[in-house]
């Protein structure tokens, strides 16, 4: 057994220990703000390690702990995204927590690192048990992170509690599905399941298991109607946590869908793809229409994130290598785009408040911030030359190709619906742009005077994200090559 | 690193640098940087061309792959550069004459403040980069990119004097009229891609014969539509005279020597396609001949000296197009080369006069200036002699060659020759008229005359160099019966190796000499008439709006092209747009869109208020309902 295999995970665990010790040793009156930099640097180091490692190019892929931990290219690629998101979240948190005088900053960064660790284990999970434990570990961490403003913000506590209750319910569904699968197949290993699924007969118990697993995964991915938690939680959670949850949580959920549905249960694609496509169709319609009338910027972005999850799932529903590549590319674009959008909204909300009207006149006050937010939302809407355009293009192309090649006409119809609804999405994305550039600023409103203050951490986040939004749109070939290599 | 990359990207780098920091550097540094970059580019271009010349004639083609622009498995286009004798000649012209014009601009623009000065040089350098991209392109995507970039730089420079409405309007006009031509070019590129599955010249042009005759005609005509827009051929010529609103060095560089010849270059580059379609070639030739003649007649009555040269440029471009249209590509390109020298010279000399007279351009207020500015006068006379085709000047050789080919070449037609000949006669007249009105006779505006002065050396030196060049460049293409030393034809021979041998022999020596005598006589007679008319005490210039005849009125108003366009396109288009706006857009489209949007918004309201109400119990119920839904679906589909 190769104990050195999970080196990146060890790195993040080590970082968690450093955070813990720092919090214990440093006297209480000293601010824990420096921990944000420590975390950012630590994550940057792990990120460098991940970027330097090569994805295995021959089967069998290396495993550890008796097959419970898999170090394949898929895991490597998704871990890279998760750690990058964690690094950006640490940078975004620095001044946010300090400005609110949050007392348990040490705990906050500890939870952030542990959630990251759990997400990394999740995407490397080789069997259903590891998968479930990692899922619970990151969920519990997120419940606490969402409620970290407790005592200052009632809604933050409320959202944490709501998330916990609904999350527990969905975990129960998933766990029941997993136990049924184990009962039927006699194995919890994903590879074992795949071998079993290839020849298994379809029984009613299997149908129940598939439905329950799909429901549990749909909750993590926030597909309609399992998305109800998302708008409430996204709106009330601290903005850096919202950003991290929306990108890292969703990326890991995508990896989960790929691992469980495409890889382990690929033999039953004829059953679960119908389930998934119904959920996706509901997601496209509901999320995009629901976003139209939102007045709170973060709530609007929550609906947008739900819709984006639907687009990501196209790659899984296609079930082809091309679909998987497209989904991974889209996830990559989505991480940087969404973090950029939330970062700008966070900075603006400090002075202008959480409502959309707080953005008024931003184009004049802080042209740079306005430009980045405009680029981010246009990228989310799929407008060239930003990365989102290529991401959507590849996803839709993969869906159409699979629909034609495999004769899955439902998939074609679904892509058609996705295209139509992404036109609807342009409406609410442009509301943001309109607020920044066209709506006249109210001179009486608070915080509409000078430019928005942008601290160093936020500057770094915005710089990295803006560069990535442009790079993925203008010159995506190296990134595509990296993805192809990871998913050989 | 390939020297071509230096040639191409050095001007771009200095353009960016000057635009960002030039204003802070001060005038000297900005101008020095700009000039030096073009000079270095010229040196590297010369080095590349010499390297090319060292290769055996048949293999004079260098392909440089810079990077992949697009790589979609089935469709790959690179940023590829092609250096062959044709593009080699063009880069020498662009950087060589470009450098002289840069040098001239150092003096000409010196009254601008530092910011404007740096902006000017940044734009001009950007133009040089764009033009080099155009001529060095190795595929249709890159050439189209360069094509559009020169359009942008031309737009920026025509409207350089931002405060002047007329300059801004002229910039817009140039851009929009060019877009009409670009549309054709783009369509041609689409057809080419459809037919060949590639945009590389190497994959298209040598295999052009695979095109069906109808397709070859369509591609040829569409390509020529683009060429006519850029090279100001009738009826798309209307932008060029207005483009003289830009600073004079810009008129010389962009609107005389380089950019406007891009259309000729394009036809020459794609001659393999044109040769397949006699119809397309015929359209090219007749358009060129008509433009050459009509523009020359307009130039005879204009009184603004830059406008005279502008119409003259349209006319001379007509000759080049006529040349390539009758299949005499080498002759057309030779005229391109000689014209680049003498027309740049004429514009710069006109700028020198304008500079001396504080912006005066009306030749009716000049006269007798040779005493005040002998250098400008002498060099302008050299340029005008070349333009008019005075024997033994470069213009004489290049224009004669085109006219000879129009009469005896592979696609000859007597009508083409006649138009060309009449145009040449007009050219001799208006050249003489301008020179005699400006420099000879009595000063007509004494105040302006008293204050006139010769220009500084940075403006004088380019004039002298260009004058020498204008005379010397003729030696590269002497008539075939005089000498076998034909460097220009030999140099371009590999590019046109696919053509059947030009039947030079069909023109007897007697015919050639006879034609030369005819031209010489014509130039002498018309020059003499101009001398008599415009040097006398009462020079025959009518005042504005005082037309001496219907013909004069027609020419003075440039055949009413602008008015016709205003009536047919602008007014009709506005009316149509208004109709579209009122009925189709506001009624039909907005009605539908607003209806759909209202429905969507109502759905949004419903979801926001009723369904998503924040109650955890209800959310949990949705969750359970969703799980049941999935279960039901799974039961339906599990077979």
mmCIF file of C-alpha atoms in Angstrom, chain A residues 96 142 145-147 149 153 155-156 158-160 162-163 166 218-223 226-253 287 294 296-310 312 334 338-339 342 345-346 349 354 380 429, chain B residues 612 619:
data_model
loop_
_atom_site.group_PDB
_atom_site.id
_atom_site.type_symbol
_atom_site.label_atom_id
_atom_site.label_comp_id
_atom_site.label_asym_id
_atom_site.label_seq_id
_atom_site.Cartn_x
_atom_site.Cartn_y
_atom_site.Cartn_z
ATOM 1 C CA UNK A 96 -14.681 40.318 5.725
ATOM 2 C CA UNK A 142 -20.441 23.837 5.915
ATOM 3 C CA UNK A 145 -19.460 27.906 8.381
ATOM 4 C CA UNK A 146 -22.821 29.167 7.183
ATOM 5 C CA UNK A 147 -23.765 30.033 10.753
ATOM 6 C CA UNK A 149 -22.006 35.083 11.947
ATOM 7 C CA UNK A 153 -26.886 37.985 12.137
ATOM 8 C CA UNK A 155 -30.449 34.986 9.378
ATOM 9 C CA UNK A 156 -26.993 33.422 9.384
ATOM 10 C CA UNK A 158 -31.308 30.434 10.725
ATOM 11 C CA UNK A 159 -29.705 29.481 7.450
ATOM 12 C CA UNK A 160 -27.227 27.190 9.190
ATOM 13 C CA UNK A 162 -32.164 25.111 7.900
ATOM 14 C CA UNK A 163 -29.247 23.724 5.953
ATOM 15 C CA UNK A 166 -32.564 19.574 5.101
ATOM 16 C CA UNK A 218 -29.370 16.043 -6.451
ATOM 17 C CA UNK A 219 -29.498 17.746 -3.052
ATOM 18 C CA UNK A 220 -25.732 18.214 -3.016
ATOM 19 C CA UNK A 221 -25.819 19.454 -6.577
ATOM 20 C CA UNK A 222 -28.878 21.602 -5.745
ATOM 21 C CA UNK A 223 -31.031 20.440 -8.630
ATOM 22 C CA UNK A 226 -33.851 19.569 -4.036
ATOM 23 C CA UNK A 227 -32.507 23.099 -4.260
ATOM 24 C CA UNK A 228 -34.815 24.799 -1.783
ATOM 25 C CA UNK A 229 -32.031 25.286 0.737
ATOM 26 C CA UNK A 230 -29.748 27.073 -1.701
ATOM 27 C CA UNK A 231 -31.314 30.555 -2.011
ATOM 28 C CA UNK A 232 -31.889 30.890 1.744
ATOM 29 C CA UNK A 233 -28.415 29.638 2.626
ATOM 30 C CA UNK A 234 -26.592 31.599 -0.082
ATOM 31 C CA UNK A 235 -28.321 34.810 0.925
ATOM 32 C CA UNK A 236 -27.689 34.552 4.635
ATOM 33 C CA UNK A 237 -24.242 32.948 4.810
ATOM 34 C CA UNK A 238 -21.124 35.120 4.989
ATOM 35 C CA UNK A 239 -20.325 35.993 1.362
ATOM 36 C CA UNK A 240 -16.911 34.226 1.226
ATOM 37 C CA UNK A 241 -18.612 31.072 2.523
ATOM 38 C CA UNK A 242 -21.352 31.449 -0.080
ATOM 39 C CA UNK A 243 -18.734 31.741 -2.786
ATOM 40 C CA UNK A 244 -16.813 28.724 -1.497
ATOM 41 C CA UNK A 245 -19.950 26.654 -1.042
ATOM 42 C CA UNK A 246 -21.241 27.539 -4.476
ATOM 43 C CA UNK A 247 -18.053 26.632 -6.286
ATOM 44 C CA UNK A 248 -16.196 24.002 -4.243
ATOM 45 C CA UNK A 249 -19.349 22.311 -2.960
ATOM 46 C CA UNK A 250 -20.809 22.160 -6.417
ATOM 47 C CA UNK A 251 -17.572 21.001 -8.029
ATOM 48 C CA UNK A 252 -17.303 18.155 -5.541
ATOM 49 C CA UNK A 253 -20.950 17.273 -6.106
ATOM 50 C CA UNK A 287 -34.078 28.444 -11.468
ATOM 51 C CA UNK A 294 -35.027 38.725 -7.159
ATOM 52 C CA UNK A 296 -31.171 40.687 -3.336
ATOM 53 C CA UNK A 297 -27.927 40.307 -5.264
ATOM 54 C CA UNK A 298 -26.753 37.162 -3.460
ATOM 55 C CA UNK A 299 -30.159 35.528 -3.757
ATOM 56 C CA UNK A 300 -30.135 36.218 -7.465
ATOM 57 C CA UNK A 301 -26.706 34.628 -7.706
ATOM 58 C CA UNK A 302 -28.048 31.639 -5.756
ATOM 59 C CA UNK A 303 -30.687 31.001 -8.392
ATOM 60 C CA UNK A 304 -28.014 31.518 -11.003
ATOM 61 C CA UNK A 305 -25.869 28.868 -9.279
ATOM 62 C CA UNK A 306 -28.770 26.429 -9.265
ATOM 63 C CA UNK A 307 -29.203 26.992 -12.994
ATOM 64 C CA UNK A 308 -25.464 26.548 -13.546
ATOM 65 C CA UNK A 309 -25.613 23.201 -11.737
ATOM 66 C CA UNK A 310 -28.170 22.148 -14.326
ATOM 67 C CA UNK A 312 -22.961 21.110 -15.472
ATOM 68 C CA UNK A 334 -17.502 28.436 -13.145
ATOM 69 C CA UNK A 338 -18.580 32.794 -9.578
ATOM 70 C CA UNK A 339 -15.853 33.677 -7.078
ATOM 71 C CA UNK A 342 -19.354 37.086 -5.268
ATOM 72 C CA UNK A 345 -20.845 41.788 -4.577
ATOM 73 C CA UNK A 346 -19.194 41.341 -1.177
ATOM 74 C CA UNK A 349 -22.351 45.284 -0.064
ATOM 75 C CA UNK A 354 -27.101 43.633 -0.219
ATOM 76 C CA UNK A 380 -22.054 33.024 -16.724
ATOM 77 C CA UNK A 429 -27.572 38.763 -15.602
ATOM 78 C CA UNK B 612 -40.207 29.821 -1.923
ATOM 79 C CA UNK B 619 -38.894 22.746 1.951
#
